[in-house]
Amino acid sequence: MESNSTSPNLAVRKAARPGWALAGERTLEILIHLCGISAILFVLGIFFFVFKEAFPVLGHEKFSLSQFLFSQEWYPTSEVNKRYGVLAMIAGTFSVTALAMVLAVPFGIGGAIYISEFCGAKTKETLKIVVELLAAIPSVVWGFIGLTVMSRLIVKYTGAPVGVNVLNGGIILALMSVPIIVSIGEDALKAVPDSFREAGIALGATRWQLIWRVLLPAAKNGLLAAVLLGVARAVGETMAVLMATGHAVHIPHSLLDSVRTLTANIAAELGEAPVGSDHYRVLFLTGVLLFLITFVVNLAADFMVRGIRKK
Amino acid sequence: MKLTMQATKQGNLLLTGLATLIAGLLLTACKPGGGQAGRTAIIQNKGSDTMVNVAQAWAEEYKKVKPEVDVEVSGGGTGVGIAALIKGTIDIANASRDMKPEEIEQAKRNTGKEPKLTVAGYDALAIYVHKDNPLNEITLEQIAQIYAEGGTITKWSDLGVTIPGAANDTIVRVSRQSSSGTYEFLREHVLNKKDFKLGSRDMNGSKEVVELVGSTPTAIGYSGMGYATPAVKMLKVKKSAQEPAYEPTIANTLAKTYPIARALELYTLGEPEGAVKDYINWILSDAGQKVVEQAGFVPLPPERRTRPGS
């Protein structure tokens, strides 16, 4: 935190310190440096491993990449004709995630604005604790709620034949991502200097004008990060969607259709796929696909942030 | 500034947590050294979701007979159990279908031992519908037309029934994930190795199938007979339209008149030995077979019990 503009002062201090302290500092520096690099190493390592397991299937004559991406026929254990098409699962992942975001973003950002700008100190503390508790509920518990409570409610109020479907999965995922969006969004709003608020109020802005024209533009990067982490949670979630979406290989035509997501499919099938078989490699290829999806989402967000900055 | 302070606080908390964890680990690590070593035997048991309830009941009962033996039971599906047996990480694999020749081959290559089968009971594969469904009988051909790829039956009216109070006529097919032995059994013996129609709800357990059918008036599902609840009805099954239909009962399964019955199988690597052999012998005893019956399956009559090593 201290400014280091006074360099002669620093040099004096350095000379006055004993050798072991300097060595200790060096070691610490190297350690922290390694910690920083390790994140990159891990990401590359995971990508390498997943791709290495998936790669051999690409050259296989029975496997075609266009079938993998554009066919909805998923028959990995068929005795007559094995087919590996994940189009229905891509559609499943996108539909559930999109619905979850439509529900979670307004609630999440709204909640963040309320906690940061409107409520009193006591409510604020209580709300923050409760929201964090919500974030700590394990995903399998959410899945259980989806399978039992939510599915009955959906059958009762929509007349759908089955309660485990896109709507159920979307609501459950929305409930799981809202706490993340709220707590990170609230941090982003808190980081806007109070001088902005004071200047706005001094200029005679109403609360609404202040939030809409000053705070939201000032905190947009942080808010975008909050939404993105919410999306990441929704795309990557496995257990809850496995239980709540019905796990049916089917391109959804309405909110009340059952779907299967890419993640749930990997979770359900990797355990039984013999190591090194085509089925096993195709599941890893699905992992690569998930990797690419999140990569594109992150990249798009990065460009968006840059675009906003330029304006 | 406030932010950094918070971070340090969290860091402290984390450190304390870590320290506690490590201390806990050290303590537990010391325990087995306390003179008990060698007396407890652990049997790893994994596989079929159909059998996971009965396997757990066996383990609990056996604990009362031999407290020094721990049987660790987990499900995941027959395929998962067999995959683990091939890797040699478990002692007994529960299976609701036979091992395939290539799986036996793989196990031999990997572990050098031939998988050995012990039949521990029978199960009738029941076809479940909602309790309000007026349908009472179904033929194997109709099941195949409902479930198999290219099958023509998609509506309840195709079977000549209307579901009371349901707006939708479409049959909601409830199925199992592809690692399930029940899934493969149905494909092999009812669908004649044809694939399943896409779009079925693939549940991750026998119990989930029955639960979903029980809460969905227009659903049909298949699962072990031991999982019946008051919310569902088991259909009588007949081989063809001309033959009589049979209920999935103990008597019909043993008489082999119920057309889709199968064995509850235990696979071991080579002839079972030591604690595993004792355990399997106990399963085949009257006490073990009583557990089979209590779990809703069909116990073996005394003359059909083939003990290992005999």
Coordinates of C-alpha atoms in Angstrom, one line a residue:
Chain A
M1 CA 0.0 0.0 0.0
E2 CA 2.9 2.4 0.6
S3 CA 4.1 4.4 -2.2
N4 CA 7.6 3.5 -3.4
S5 CA 8.4 6.9 -5.1
T6 CA 11.0 7.5 -2.3
S7 CA 13.6 5.1 -3.7
P8 CA 16.7 6.3 -1.8
N9 CA 14.9 5.6 1.4
L10 CA 14.1 2.1 0.2
A11 CA 17.7 1.4 -0.7
V12 CA 18.8 2.4 2.8
R13 CA 16.3 0.0 4.4
K14 CA 17.4 -2.9 2.2
A15 CA 21.0 -2.5 3.2
A16 CA 20.2 -2.4 6.8
R17 CA 18.4 -5.8 6.8
P18 CA 20.3 -9.0 7.6
G19 CA 21.0 -11.6 5.0
W20 CA 18.5 -14.2 6.2
A21 CA 15.7 -11.7 5.9
L22 CA 16.6 -10.9 2.3
A23 CA 16.9 -14.6 1.5
G24 CA 13.5 -15.2 3.1
E25 CA 12.0 -12.5 1.1
R26 CA 13.5 -13.9 -2.1
T27 CA 12.0 -17.4 -1.4
L28 CA 8.7 -15.9 -0.6
E29 CA 8.7 -13.9 -3.8
I30 CA 9.6 -17.0 -5.8
L31 CA 6.8 -19.0 -4.1
I32 CA 4.2 -16.4 -4.8
H33 CA 5.5 -16.2 -8.4
L34 CA 5.0 -19.9 -8.7
C35 CA 1.5 -19.7 -7.3
G36 CA 0.7 -17.1 -10.0
I37 CA 2.1 -19.3 -12.8
S38 CA 0.5 -22.5 -11.4
A39 CA -3.0 -21.4 -12.5
I40 CA -1.8 -21.2 -16.1
L41 CA 0.0 -24.5 -15.8
F42 CA -3.1 -26.2 -14.4
V43 CA -5.4 -24.9 -17.1
L44 CA -2.9 -26.0 -19.8
G45 CA -2.4 -29.3 -18.1
I46 CA -6.1 -30.1 -17.8
F47 CA -6.7 -29.0 -21.4
F48 CA -3.8 -31.2 -22.6
F49 CA -5.0 -34.2 -20.7
V50 CA -8.6 -33.9 -21.8
F51 CA -7.5 -33.4 -25.4
K52 CA -5.0 -36.3 -25.3
E53 CA -7.7 -38.7 -24.2
A54 CA -10.1 -37.4 -26.8
F55 CA -7.7 -37.1 -29.8
P56 CA -7.3 -40.7 -31.0
V57 CA -11.1 -40.9 -31.8
L58 CA -10.8 -38.1 -34.3
G59 CA -8.8 -40.3 -36.7
H60 CA -11.1 -43.3 -36.3
E61 CA -12.9 -44.3 -39.5
K62 CA -16.2 -45.0 -37.7
F63 CA -16.3 -41.5 -36.2
S64 CA -17.1 -38.3 -38.0
L65 CA -16.9 -34.9 -36.5
S66 CA -19.8 -33.6 -38.4
Q67 CA -21.9 -36.5 -37.0
F68 CA -20.7 -35.6 -33.5
L69 CA -21.7 -32.0 -33.8
F70 CA -24.8 -32.1 -36.0
S71 CA -26.6 -35.4 -35.3
Q72 CA -28.9 -35.9 -32.3
E73 CA -28.5 -39.7 -32.3
W74 CA -26.7 -40.7 -29.2
Y75 CA -26.3 -44.5 -29.1
P76 CA -22.9 -45.1 -27.4
T77 CA -23.6 -48.7 -26.3
S78 CA -25.7 -49.9 -29.2
E79 CA -25.1 -53.5 -30.3
V80 CA -26.0 -52.9 -33.9
N81 CA -24.9 -49.4 -34.8
K82 CA -23.0 -47.1 -32.5
R83 CA -23.7 -43.4 -33.1
Y84 CA -22.2 -40.5 -31.3
G85 CA -24.2 -37.3 -31.9
V86 CA -24.4 -34.6 -29.2
L87 CA -26.5 -32.0 -31.0
A88 CA -29.5 -32.7 -28.6
M89 CA -27.2 -32.3 -25.6
I90 CA -25.8 -29.0 -26.9
A91 CA -29.3 -27.8 -27.4
G92 CA -30.1 -29.0 -23.9
T93 CA -27.2 -27.2 -22.3
F94 CA -28.0 -24.0 -24.1
S95 CA -31.7 -24.0 -23.4
V96 CA -31.3 -24.7 -19.7
T97 CA -28.5 -22.1 -19.3
A98 CA -30.4 -19.5 -21.3
L99 CA -33.5 -19.9 -19.2
A100 CA -31.4 -19.8 -16.0
M101 CA -29.8 -16.5 -17.1
V102 CA -33.1 -14.9 -18.1
L103 CA -34.3 -15.7 -14.6
A104 CA -31.1 -15.1 -12.6
V105 CA -29.7 -11.9 -14.1
P106 CA -32.6 -9.5 -13.3
F107 CA -32.9 -11.0 -9.8
G108 CA -29.2 -11.1 -9.2
I109 CA -28.4 -7.6 -10.3
G110 CA -31.6 -6.3 -8.7
G111 CA -30.6 -8.0 -5.4
A112 CA -27.1 -6.5 -5.7
I113 CA -28.4 -3.0 -6.2
Y114 CA -30.8 -3.4 -3.3
I115 CA -28.2 -4.6 -0.9
S116 CA -25.6 -2.1 -2.0
E117 CA -27.7 1.0 -2.3
F118 CA -31.1 0.8 -0.6
C119 CA -31.2 -1.2 2.5
G120 CA -30.0 -0.2 6.0
A121 CA -26.9 -1.5 7.6
K122 CA -28.6 -4.2 9.7
T123 CA -30.7 -5.6 6.8
K124 CA -27.5 -5.5 4.7
E125 CA -25.6 -7.8 7.0
T126 CA -28.4 -10.2 7.4
L127 CA -29.1 -10.4 3.6
K128 CA -25.4 -10.9 2.8
I129 CA -25.1 -13.8 5.3
V130 CA -28.3 -15.4 4.0
V131 CA -27.2 -15.0 0.3
E132 CA -23.8 -16.6 1.1
L133 CA -25.6 -19.4 2.8
L134 CA -27.7 -19.9 -0.3
A135 CA -24.4 -20.1 -2.3
A136 CA -23.2 -22.9 0.0
I137 CA -26.0 -25.3 -0.6
P138 CA -24.5 -28.4 -2.3
S139 CA -25.7 -29.0 -5.9
V140 CA -27.0 -32.5 -5.1
V141 CA -29.4 -30.9 -2.6
W142 CA -30.6 -28.5 -5.3
G143 CA -31.1 -31.5 -7.6
F144 CA -33.1 -33.3 -5.0
I145 CA -35.3 -30.3 -4.5
G146 CA -35.8 -30.2 -8.3
L147 CA -36.6 -33.9 -8.5
T148 CA -39.1 -33.9 -5.6
V149 CA -40.6 -30.5 -4.7
M150 CA -40.2 -28.6 -7.9
S151 CA -41.3 -31.3 -10.3
R152 CA -44.6 -31.8 -8.4
L153 CA -45.2 -28.0 -8.4
I154 CA -44.6 -27.9 -12.2
V155 CA -46.9 -30.8 -12.9
K156 CA -49.6 -29.2 -10.7
Y157 CA -49.4 -25.7 -12.2
T158 CA -48.5 -26.2 -15.8
G159 CA -50.2 -29.5 -16.6
A160 CA -47.0 -30.9 -18.0
P161 CA -46.9 -34.7 -18.1
V162 CA -43.5 -34.8 -16.4
G163 CA -42.1 -32.4 -13.9
V164 CA -38.4 -32.9 -14.7
N165 CA -37.7 -30.6 -17.7
V166 CA -36.1 -27.4 -19.0
L167 CA -38.2 -25.2 -16.8
N168 CA -37.3 -27.2 -13.7
G169 CA -33.6 -27.3 -14.5
G170 CA -33.6 -23.6 -15.5
I171 CA -35.2 -22.6 -12.2
I172 CA -32.8 -24.7 -10.2
L173 CA -29.8 -23.3 -12.0
A174 CA -31.1 -19.8 -11.6
L175 CA -31.5 -20.3 -7.9
M176 CA -27.9 -21.6 -7.8
S177 CA -26.4 -18.7 -9.8
V178 CA -28.4 -15.8 -8.2
P179 CA -26.3 -15.8 -4.9
I180 CA -23.0 -15.7 -7.0
I181 CA -24.3 -12.8 -9.1
V182 CA -25.6 -11.0 -6.0
S183 CA -22.4 -11.2 -4.0
I184 CA -20.0 -10.4 -6.8
G185 CA -22.3 -7.7 -8.2
E186 CA -22.6 -6.1 -4.8
D187 CA -18.8 -6.0 -4.5
A188 CA -18.7 -4.3 -7.9
L189 CA -21.2 -1.7 -6.8
K190 CA -19.4 -1.2 -3.5
A191 CA -16.2 -0.5 -5.4
V192 CA -17.7 2.6 -7.1
P193 CA -16.2 5.5 -5.1
D194 CA -18.7 7.4 -2.9
S195 CA -17.6 10.6 -4.6
F196 CA -19.6 9.5 -7.6
R197 CA -22.7 9.2 -5.5
E198 CA -22.1 12.5 -3.8
A199 CA -21.6 14.2 -7.1
G200 CA -24.8 12.7 -8.5
I201 CA -26.8 13.7 -5.5
A202 CA -25.3 17.2 -5.5
L203 CA -26.4 17.6 -9.2
G204 CA -29.9 16.8 -8.1
A205 CA -30.2 13.3 -9.5
T206 CA -33.0 11.1 -8.1
R207 CA -32.0 7.7 -6.7
W208 CA -33.1 6.0 -9.9
Q209 CA -31.1 8.3 -12.1
L210 CA -28.1 7.9 -9.9
I211 CA -28.3 4.1 -10.2
W212 CA -29.1 4.0 -13.9
R213 CA -26.8 6.7 -15.2
V214 CA -23.9 6.7 -12.8
L215 CA -23.5 3.5 -10.8
L216 CA -24.4 0.9 -13.4
P217 CA -22.1 2.4 -16.1
A218 CA -19.3 2.7 -13.5
A219 CA -19.6 -0.8 -12.2
K220 CA -20.3 -2.5 -15.6
N221 CA -17.1 -4.5 -15.7
G222 CA -17.7 -6.0 -12.3
L223 CA -21.3 -6.7 -13.0
L224 CA -20.4 -8.4 -16.3
A225 CA -18.0 -10.5 -14.4
A226 CA -20.7 -11.4 -11.9
V227 CA -23.1 -12.5 -14.7
L228 CA -20.3 -14.5 -16.4
L229 CA -19.5 -16.4 -13.3
G230 CA -23.2 -17.1 -13.0
V231 CA -23.2 -18.4 -16.6
A232 CA -20.1 -20.5 -15.8
R233 CA -21.8 -22.1 -12.8
A234 CA -24.9 -22.8 -14.9
V235 CA -23.0 -24.3 -17.9
G236 CA -20.7 -26.4 -15.6
E237 CA -23.3 -27.7 -13.2
T238 CA -23.7 -31.4 -13.3
M239 CA -25.5 -33.1 -10.5
A240 CA -28.5 -30.7 -10.1
V241 CA -29.3 -30.7 -13.9
L242 CA -28.8 -34.5 -14.0
M243 CA -31.6 -34.9 -11.5
A244 CA -33.9 -32.0 -12.6
T245 CA -33.9 -32.0 -16.4
G246 CA -35.1 -35.6 -17.0
H247 CA -32.0 -36.7 -18.8
A248 CA -33.7 -37.4 -22.1
V249 CA -31.8 -37.1 -25.4
H250 CA -34.2 -34.8 -27.1
I251 CA -34.1 -31.3 -28.7
P252 CA -36.6 -29.2 -26.7
H253 CA -39.5 -27.6 -28.4
S254 CA -41.0 -26.1 -25.3
L255 CA -40.0 -25.3 -21.7
L256 CA -41.8 -28.4 -20.6
D257 CA -39.7 -30.9 -22.6
S258 CA -37.1 -33.0 -20.9
V259 CA -33.5 -32.5 -22.0
R260 CA -30.0 -33.8 -21.3
T261 CA -27.0 -31.6 -20.9
L262 CA -23.4 -32.2 -21.9
T263 CA -22.1 -32.2 -18.4
A264 CA -24.8 -34.6 -17.0
N265 CA -24.1 -37.0 -19.9
I266 CA -20.4 -37.1 -19.0
A267 CA -21.2 -37.7 -15.3
A268 CA -23.7 -40.4 -16.0
E269 CA -21.7 -42.4 -18.6
L270 CA -18.0 -42.0 -17.9
G271 CA -18.0 -44.4 -15.0
E272 CA -19.0 -47.4 -17.2
A273 CA -17.2 -46.5 -20.4
P274 CA -14.2 -48.9 -20.7
V275 CA -11.0 -46.9 -20.6
G276 CA -9.6 -46.3 -24.1
S277 CA -12.9 -47.3 -25.9
D278 CA -14.5 -45.0 -28.5
H279 CA -17.3 -44.2 -26.0
Y280 CA -14.7 -43.1 -23.5
R281 CA -12.9 -40.9 -26.0
V282 CA -16.1 -39.4 -27.3
L283 CA -17.0 -38.4 -23.7
F284 CA -13.6 -36.7 -23.4
L285 CA -14.3 -35.0 -26.7
T286 CA -17.5 -33.7 -25.1
G287 CA -15.3 -32.3 -22.4
V288 CA -13.2 -30.5 -25.0
L289 CA -16.4 -29.1 -26.5
L290 CA -17.4 -27.8 -23.1
F291 CA -14.0 -26.2 -22.7
L292 CA -14.4 -24.5 -26.1
I293 CA -17.8 -23.2 -25.1
T294 CA -16.6 -21.6 -21.9
F295 CA -13.5 -20.3 -23.7
V296 CA -15.7 -18.5 -26.3
V297 CA -18.0 -17.1 -23.6
N298 CA -15.0 -15.7 -21.7
L299 CA -13.5 -14.3 -24.9
A300 CA -16.7 -12.7 -25.9
A301 CA -17.0 -11.1 -22.5
D302 CA -13.5 -9.8 -22.7
F303 CA -14.2 -8.2 -26.1
M304 CA -17.4 -6.7 -24.7
V305 CA -15.5 -5.2 -21.7
R306 CA -13.0 -3.7 -24.1
G307 CA -15.7 -2.4 -26.3
I308 CA -17.4 -0.7 -23.4
R309 CA -14.1 0.8 -22.2
K310 CA -13.4 2.4 -25.6
K311 CA -16.7 4.3 -25.5
Chain B
M1 CA -7.9 -1.3 2.8
K2 CA -11.0 -2.9 4.3
L3 CA -10.8 -5.5 1.6
T4 CA -7.3 -6.5 2.4
M5 CA -8.2 -6.8 6.1
Q6 CA -11.0 -9.1 5.2
A7 CA -8.7 -11.2 3.1
T8 CA -6.3 -11.7 6.0
K9 CA -9.1 -12.6 8.3
Q10 CA -10.3 -15.2 5.8
G11 CA -6.7 -16.4 5.4
N12 CA -6.4 -16.9 9.2
L13 CA -9.6 -18.8 9.2
L14 CA -8.4 -21.0 6.4
L15 CA -5.1 -21.7 8.2
T16 CA -6.9 -22.7 11.4
G17 CA -9.2 -24.9 9.4
L18 CA -6.3 -26.6 7.7
A19 CA -4.5 -27.2 10.9
T20 CA -7.6 -28.8 12.4
L21 CA -7.9 -31.0 9.3
I22 CA -4.3 -32.1 9.5
A23 CA -4.6 -32.8 13.2
G24 CA -7.7 -34.9 12.5
L25 CA -6.1 -36.8 9.8
L26 CA -3.1 -37.6 11.9
L27 CA -5.3 -38.8 14.7
T28 CA -7.4 -41.1 12.5
A29 CA -4.2 -42.4 10.8
C30 CA -3.0 -43.5 14.2
K31 CA -6.1 -45.4 15.1
P32 CA -5.7 -48.6 13.1
G33 CA -2.3 -49.1 14.6
G34 CA -3.9 -49.6 18.0
G35 CA -3.7 -53.4 18.0
Q36 CA -6.7 -54.0 15.8
A37 CA -4.8 -54.4 12.6
G38 CA -5.4 -57.6 10.7
R39 CA -8.6 -58.4 12.6
T40 CA -11.0 -56.4 10.4
A41 CA -11.6 -57.5 6.8
I42 CA -13.0 -55.2 4.3
I43 CA -15.1 -56.5 1.3
Q44 CA -15.6 -54.0 -1.5
N45 CA -18.9 -54.6 -3.3
K46 CA -20.2 -52.5 -6.2
G47 CA -22.4 -52.6 -9.2
S48 CA -26.1 -53.1 -10.1
D49 CA -28.5 -50.4 -8.9
T50 CA -31.3 -53.0 -9.0
M51 CA -29.3 -55.0 -6.3
V52 CA -28.0 -52.0 -4.3
N53 CA -30.8 -52.2 -1.7
V54 CA -30.5 -56.0 -1.1
A55 CA -26.7 -55.7 -1.1
Q56 CA -26.9 -53.1 1.6
A57 CA -29.3 -55.2 3.6
W58 CA -26.9 -58.2 3.3
A59 CA -24.1 -56.0 4.5
E60 CA -26.0 -54.8 7.5
E61 CA -27.3 -58.2 8.5
Y62 CA -23.8 -59.7 8.1
K63 CA -22.4 -57.0 10.4
K64 CA -24.6 -58.6 13.2
V65 CA -23.2 -62.1 12.4
K66 CA -19.6 -61.1 11.9
P67 CA -18.9 -57.7 13.3
E68 CA -15.2 -57.9 12.3
V69 CA -16.1 -57.9 8.6
D70 CA -16.9 -54.6 6.8
V71 CA -18.8 -54.8 3.6
E72 CA -18.7 -51.6 1.6
V73 CA -21.6 -51.4 -0.9
S74 CA -22.1 -48.9 -3.7
G75 CA -24.2 -48.8 -6.8
G76 CA -23.6 -47.0 -10.1
G77 CA -25.0 -49.7 -12.4
T78 CA -23.9 -53.2 -13.5
G79 CA -21.5 -51.7 -16.0
V80 CA -19.8 -49.7 -13.4
G81 CA -19.4 -52.7 -11.1
I82 CA -18.0 -54.9 -13.9
A83 CA -15.6 -52.2 -15.0
A84 CA -14.3 -52.0 -11.4
L85 CA -14.0 -55.8 -11.2
I86 CA -12.0 -55.7 -14.5
K87 CA -9.7 -53.1 -12.9
G88 CA -9.4 -55.3 -9.9
T89 CA -10.4 -52.6 -7.4
I90 CA -13.4 -54.5 -5.9
D91 CA -14.0 -58.0 -4.5
I92 CA -17.5 -58.6 -5.6
A93 CA -19.4 -57.1 -8.5
N94 CA -23.2 -57.1 -8.4
A95 CA -24.7 -57.7 -11.8
S96 CA -28.3 -57.8 -13.1
R97 CA -27.1 -59.2 -16.5
D98 CA -24.4 -61.7 -17.5
M99 CA -20.9 -60.6 -18.1
K100 CA -20.2 -60.3 -21.9
P101 CA -17.5 -62.5 -23.4
E102 CA -15.3 -59.5 -24.1
E103 CA -15.6 -58.3 -20.5
I104 CA -14.6 -61.8 -19.3
E105 CA -11.7 -61.7 -21.7
Q106 CA -10.6 -58.2 -20.5
A107 CA -10.8 -59.3 -16.8
K108 CA -8.6 -62.3 -17.6
R109 CA -6.1 -60.1 -19.4
N110 CA -6.0 -57.4 -16.7
T111 CA -6.0 -59.5 -13.5
G112 CA -5.0 -63.0 -14.7
K113 CA -8.1 -64.5 -13.0
E114 CA -11.3 -65.7 -14.5
P115 CA -14.5 -64.1 -13.2
K116 CA -16.6 -66.6 -11.3
L117 CA -20.4 -66.3 -11.1
T118 CA -22.6 -67.0 -8.1
V119 CA -26.4 -66.7 -8.4
A120 CA -27.8 -65.1 -5.3
G121 CA -31.5 -64.9 -6.1
Y122 CA -33.9 -64.0 -8.9
D123 CA -35.7 -60.8 -9.9
A124 CA -38.7 -60.3 -12.1
L125 CA -38.3 -57.2 -14.3
A126 CA -41.5 -55.5 -13.6
I127 CA -43.3 -53.1 -16.1
Y128 CA -44.6 -50.2 -14.0
V129 CA -47.5 -47.8 -14.8
H130 CA -49.2 -45.3 -12.6
K131 CA -51.8 -46.8 -10.2
D132 CA -54.7 -45.0 -12.0
N133 CA -53.8 -46.4 -15.4
P134 CA -56.5 -48.8 -16.5
L135 CA -54.1 -51.0 -18.4
N136 CA -53.5 -54.4 -16.8
E137 CA -51.6 -56.6 -19.3
I138 CA -49.0 -56.0 -21.9
T139 CA -47.2 -58.3 -24.4
L140 CA -43.5 -58.4 -25.0
E141 CA -44.1 -57.2 -28.5
Q142 CA -46.0 -54.1 -27.2
I143 CA -43.1 -53.3 -24.8
A144 CA -40.7 -53.5 -27.7
Q145 CA -42.9 -51.2 -29.9
I146 CA -43.0 -48.7 -27.0
Y147 CA -39.3 -48.6 -26.3
A148 CA -37.4 -49.7 -29.4
E149 CA -36.2 -47.4 -32.1
G150 CA -38.7 -47.4 -34.9
G151 CA -41.4 -48.8 -32.7
T152 CA -45.0 -47.7 -33.6
I153 CA -46.7 -47.4 -30.2
T154 CA -46.4 -43.8 -28.9
K155 CA -49.9 -43.1 -27.5
W156 CA -51.9 -44.8 -24.8
S157 CA -54.8 -45.0 -27.3
D158 CA -52.6 -47.3 -29.4
L159 CA -52.9 -49.7 -26.5
G160 CA -56.6 -49.2 -26.3
V161 CA -56.7 -47.3 -23.0
T162 CA -57.3 -43.7 -22.0
I163 CA -55.7 -42.4 -18.8
P164 CA -58.3 -40.8 -16.5
G165 CA -57.8 -37.2 -15.9
A166 CA -54.8 -36.8 -18.2
A167 CA -54.9 -34.2 -21.0
N168 CA -52.1 -35.8 -22.9
D169 CA -52.3 -39.1 -24.6
T170 CA -48.5 -39.5 -25.3
I171 CA -46.7 -42.3 -23.5
V172 CA -44.0 -40.9 -21.3
R173 CA -41.2 -43.5 -21.5
V174 CA -39.1 -43.8 -18.4
S175 CA -35.8 -45.7 -18.9
R176 CA -32.4 -46.2 -17.4
Q177 CA -29.0 -44.8 -18.1
S178 CA -26.8 -46.9 -20.4
S179 CA -24.6 -48.3 -17.6
S180 CA -27.6 -50.1 -16.1
G181 CA -27.8 -53.8 -16.3
T182 CA -31.6 -53.5 -16.4
Y183 CA -31.3 -51.3 -19.5
E184 CA -29.1 -53.9 -21.2
F185 CA -31.3 -56.8 -20.1
L186 CA -34.4 -55.2 -21.6
R187 CA -32.6 -54.4 -24.8
E188 CA -31.3 -57.9 -25.1
H189 CA -34.4 -59.9 -24.1
V190 CA -37.3 -57.7 -25.1
L191 CA -36.1 -55.3 -27.8
N192 CA -34.1 -58.0 -29.5
K193 CA -30.9 -56.0 -29.4
K194 CA -32.5 -53.0 -31.2
D195 CA -31.7 -49.6 -29.7
F196 CA -34.0 -47.6 -27.5
K197 CA -36.0 -44.7 -29.0
L198 CA -34.4 -41.4 -28.2
G199 CA -36.2 -39.0 -25.8
S200 CA -36.9 -41.4 -23.0
R201 CA -36.3 -40.0 -19.5
D202 CA -33.2 -41.9 -18.4
M203 CA -33.2 -42.2 -14.6
N204 CA -30.1 -42.9 -12.6
G205 CA -31.5 -45.6 -10.4
S206 CA -34.2 -48.3 -10.0
K207 CA -36.0 -46.4 -7.3
E208 CA -36.1 -43.1 -9.4
V209 CA -37.9 -44.9 -12.2
V210 CA -40.6 -46.1 -9.9
E211 CA -40.8 -42.7 -8.2
L212 CA -41.2 -40.8 -11.6
V213 CA -43.8 -43.3 -12.8
G214 CA -45.7 -42.9 -9.5
S215 CA -45.9 -39.2 -9.9
T216 CA -46.7 -39.2 -13.7
P217 CA -50.1 -40.6 -14.8
T218 CA -49.1 -41.1 -18.4
A219 CA -45.7 -42.8 -17.7
I220 CA -44.5 -46.3 -18.2
G221 CA -41.2 -47.7 -16.8
Y222 CA -39.3 -50.8 -16.0
S223 CA -37.5 -51.7 -12.8
G224 CA -36.9 -54.6 -10.4
M225 CA -40.0 -56.0 -8.7
G226 CA -38.6 -55.1 -5.3
Y227 CA -39.1 -51.4 -5.9
A228 CA -42.9 -51.4 -6.1
T229 CA -44.7 -48.6 -4.1
P230 CA -48.4 -48.0 -3.5
A231 CA -48.3 -45.2 -6.2
V232 CA -47.6 -47.6 -9.1
K233 CA -49.0 -50.8 -10.6
M234 CA -47.1 -53.8 -12.0
L235 CA -48.5 -55.0 -15.3
K236 CA -49.0 -58.7 -16.1
V237 CA -46.8 -59.7 -18.9
K238 CA -47.4 -62.2 -21.7
K239 CA -45.1 -63.6 -24.3
S240 CA -47.5 -63.1 -27.1
A241 CA -51.2 -62.1 -27.5
Q242 CA -52.4 -65.7 -27.4
E243 CA -50.6 -66.8 -24.3
P244 CA -51.8 -66.2 -20.7
A245 CA -50.4 -63.2 -18.8
Y246 CA -48.4 -63.6 -15.6
E247 CA -47.9 -61.4 -12.7
P248 CA -44.3 -60.7 -11.5
T249 CA -44.5 -62.9 -8.4
I250 CA -42.1 -65.2 -6.6
A251 CA -44.0 -68.3 -7.7
N252 CA -44.2 -67.2 -11.4
T253 CA -40.5 -66.3 -11.4
L254 CA -39.4 -69.6 -10.0
A255 CA -41.7 -71.5 -12.4
K256 CA -40.2 -69.4 -15.2
T257 CA -43.7 -68.5 -16.5
Y258 CA -43.1 -64.8 -16.0
P259 CA -41.3 -64.0 -19.3
I260 CA -38.8 -61.3 -18.2
A261 CA -37.1 -62.7 -15.1
R262 CA -33.3 -62.7 -14.5
A263 CA -30.8 -63.7 -11.9
L264 CA -29.2 -61.5 -9.3
E265 CA -25.5 -62.3 -9.9
L266 CA -22.4 -61.9 -7.9
Y267 CA -19.1 -61.9 -9.8
T268 CA -15.7 -62.5 -8.1
L269 CA -12.2 -62.8 -9.6
G270 CA -11.5 -66.4 -9.5
E271 CA -12.9 -68.8 -6.8
P272 CA -13.9 -66.7 -3.8
E273 CA -11.5 -67.1 -0.9
G274 CA -11.3 -66.2 2.8
A275 CA -13.7 -63.5 4.0
V276 CA -15.3 -63.1 0.6
K277 CA -16.1 -66.9 0.4
D278 CA -17.6 -66.8 3.9
Y279 CA -19.7 -63.8 2.9
I280 CA -21.1 -65.4 -0.2
N281 CA -21.8 -68.7 1.6
W282 CA -23.7 -66.7 4.2
I283 CA -25.7 -64.9 1.4
L284 CA -26.7 -68.4 0.1
S285 CA -27.7 -69.6 3.6
D286 CA -31.3 -69.3 4.9
A287 CA -30.4 -66.1 6.7
G288 CA -29.1 -64.4 3.6
Q289 CA -31.9 -65.6 1.4
K290 CA -34.4 -64.2 4.0
V291 CA -32.9 -60.8 3.3
V292 CA -33.4 -61.4 -0.5
E293 CA -37.1 -62.0 0.2
Q294 CA -37.5 -59.0 2.5
A295 CA -36.0 -56.8 -0.2
G296 CA -38.8 -57.8 -2.5
F297 CA -36.8 -60.3 -4.7
V298 CA -37.1 -64.0 -5.2
P299 CA -35.0 -66.2 -2.9
L300 CA -33.3 -69.3 -4.2
P301 CA -35.0 -72.6 -3.2
P302 CA -32.4 -74.8 -1.3
E303 CA -31.8 -77.1 -4.3
R304 CA -30.8 -74.2 -6.5
R305 CA -28.1 -72.8 -4.2
T306 CA -24.7 -73.5 -5.7
R307 CA -22.1 -72.7 -3.1
P308 CA -18.6 -71.6 -4.3
G309 CA -16.1 -74.4 -4.3
S310 CA -18.6 -77.2 -4.3

